[in-house]
XYZ file of C-alpha atoms in Angstrom:
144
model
C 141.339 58.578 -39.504
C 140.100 60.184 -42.587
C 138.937 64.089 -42.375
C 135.575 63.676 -43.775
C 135.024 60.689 -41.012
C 136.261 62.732 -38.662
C 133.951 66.006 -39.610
C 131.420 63.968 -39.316
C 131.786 62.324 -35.781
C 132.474 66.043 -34.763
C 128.635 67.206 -36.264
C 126.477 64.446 -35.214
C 123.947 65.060 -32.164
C 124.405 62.822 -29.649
C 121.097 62.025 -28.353
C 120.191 61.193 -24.526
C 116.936 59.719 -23.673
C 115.648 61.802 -20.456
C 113.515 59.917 -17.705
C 110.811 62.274 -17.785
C 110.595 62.252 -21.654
C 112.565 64.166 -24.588
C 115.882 64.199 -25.244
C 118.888 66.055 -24.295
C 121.796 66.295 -27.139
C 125.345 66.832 -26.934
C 127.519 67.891 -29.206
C 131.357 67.268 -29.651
C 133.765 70.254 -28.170
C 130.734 72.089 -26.334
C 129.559 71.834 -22.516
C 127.099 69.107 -21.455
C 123.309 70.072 -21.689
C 122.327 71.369 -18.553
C 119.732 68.637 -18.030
C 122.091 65.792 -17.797
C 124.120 67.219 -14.962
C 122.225 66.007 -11.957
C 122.300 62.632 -13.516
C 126.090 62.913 -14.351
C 127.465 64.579 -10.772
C 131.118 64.172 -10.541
C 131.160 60.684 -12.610
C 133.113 60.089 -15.839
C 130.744 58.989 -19.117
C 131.006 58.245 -22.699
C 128.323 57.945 -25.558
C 129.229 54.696 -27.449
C 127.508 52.671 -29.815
C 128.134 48.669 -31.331
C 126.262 49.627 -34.816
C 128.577 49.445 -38.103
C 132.094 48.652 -36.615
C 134.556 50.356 -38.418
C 132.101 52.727 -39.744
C 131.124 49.896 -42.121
C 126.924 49.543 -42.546
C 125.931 46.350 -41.253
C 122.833 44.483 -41.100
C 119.852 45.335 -39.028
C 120.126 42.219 -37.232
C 123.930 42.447 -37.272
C 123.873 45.954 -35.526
C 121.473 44.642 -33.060
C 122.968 41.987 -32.039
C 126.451 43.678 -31.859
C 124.155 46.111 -29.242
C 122.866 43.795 -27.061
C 126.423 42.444 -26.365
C 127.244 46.089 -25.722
C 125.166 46.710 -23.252
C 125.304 43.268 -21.518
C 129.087 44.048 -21.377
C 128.466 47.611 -19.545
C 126.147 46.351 -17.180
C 129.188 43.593 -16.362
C 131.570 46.740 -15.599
C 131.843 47.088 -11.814
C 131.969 51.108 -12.172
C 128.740 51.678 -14.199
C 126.758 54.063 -12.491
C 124.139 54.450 -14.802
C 123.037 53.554 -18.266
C 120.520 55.805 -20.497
C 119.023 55.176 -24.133
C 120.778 57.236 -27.093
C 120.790 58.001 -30.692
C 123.492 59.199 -32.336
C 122.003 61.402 -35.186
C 123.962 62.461 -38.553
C 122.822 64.004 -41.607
C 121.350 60.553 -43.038
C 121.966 58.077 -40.315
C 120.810 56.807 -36.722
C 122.384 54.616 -34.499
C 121.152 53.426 -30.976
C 123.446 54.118 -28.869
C 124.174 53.849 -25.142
C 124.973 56.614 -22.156
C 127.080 55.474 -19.883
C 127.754 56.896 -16.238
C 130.622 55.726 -14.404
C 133.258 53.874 -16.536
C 137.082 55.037 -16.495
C 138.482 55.977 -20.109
C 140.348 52.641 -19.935
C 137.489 50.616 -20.299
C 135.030 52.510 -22.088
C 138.465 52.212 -24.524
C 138.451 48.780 -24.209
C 134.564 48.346 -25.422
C 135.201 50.587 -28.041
C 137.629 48.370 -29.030
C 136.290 44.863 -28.404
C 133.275 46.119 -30.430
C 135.030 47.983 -33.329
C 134.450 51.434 -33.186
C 136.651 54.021 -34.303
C 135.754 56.912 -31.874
C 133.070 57.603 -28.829
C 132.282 60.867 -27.297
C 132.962 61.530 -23.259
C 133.304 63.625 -20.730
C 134.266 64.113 -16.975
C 130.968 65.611 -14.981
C 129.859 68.692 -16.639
C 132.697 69.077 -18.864
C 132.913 69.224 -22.348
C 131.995 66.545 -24.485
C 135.144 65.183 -26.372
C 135.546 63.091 -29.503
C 138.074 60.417 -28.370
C 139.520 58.083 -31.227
C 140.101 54.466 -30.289
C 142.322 53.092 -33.254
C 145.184 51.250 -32.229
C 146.866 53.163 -35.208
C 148.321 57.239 -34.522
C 146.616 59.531 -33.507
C 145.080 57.704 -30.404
C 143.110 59.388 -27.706
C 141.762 62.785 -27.849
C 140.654 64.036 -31.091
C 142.480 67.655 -32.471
């Protein structure tokens, strides 16, 4: 993956949508905001999106259609726990994303994949947020 892409996966806010209102953002390599733990507990989640595979723009209507089958798969994963609205924010871009509580690495892998994207952020309960890459190409897995 190219260092620029990369730089800029690592500064985007990832945005959570908070019952109550407002918005809770992680960022890449730092702990998880404080007001997402109770809705975490011990459960494994990930931040992915279906907008612009490949990091390629796509159409409005491309992108949401791509997101719809996104989240129809995740709520067709036995282990999702929960599901919250997201944005992922960069210096001249938005994308609606999804937070997802519950899925194993494997499979939250294997939606990045079925849906084209080259990295997601997760975490294991109130761990750090990581950038994992899922290219089938080297390096794989946890972002340096």
């Amino acid at each position: 993956m190219d260092s620029t892409l990369l730089d800029t996966y690592r500064r985007t806010e990832y945005r959570v949508r908070l019952a109550r209102g407002g918005w809770a953002c992680i960022q890449v390599d730092a702990p998880l905001p404080t007001p997402l733990h109770a809705l975490i507990g011990p459960h494994d989640w990930a931040f992915i999106t279906a907008w612009n595979p490949l990091s390629r723009q796509q159409s409005r209507r491309q992108n949401h259609a791509a997101q719809h089958a996104l989240l129809q798969a995740v709520r067709a994963l036995p282990s999702t726990v929960a599901i919250r609205p997201a944005i992922g924010v960069g210096a001249q871009w938005r994308e609606p994303s999804l937070f997802v509580i519950g899925p194993a690495l494997a499979e939250v892998d294997a939606l990045a994949r079925q849906f084209q994207q080259a990295a997601y952020v997760h975490g294991l309960a109130d761990g750090h947020a990581r950038l994992r890459l899922s290219s089938d190409q080297p390096p794989r897995g946890q972002a340096g």
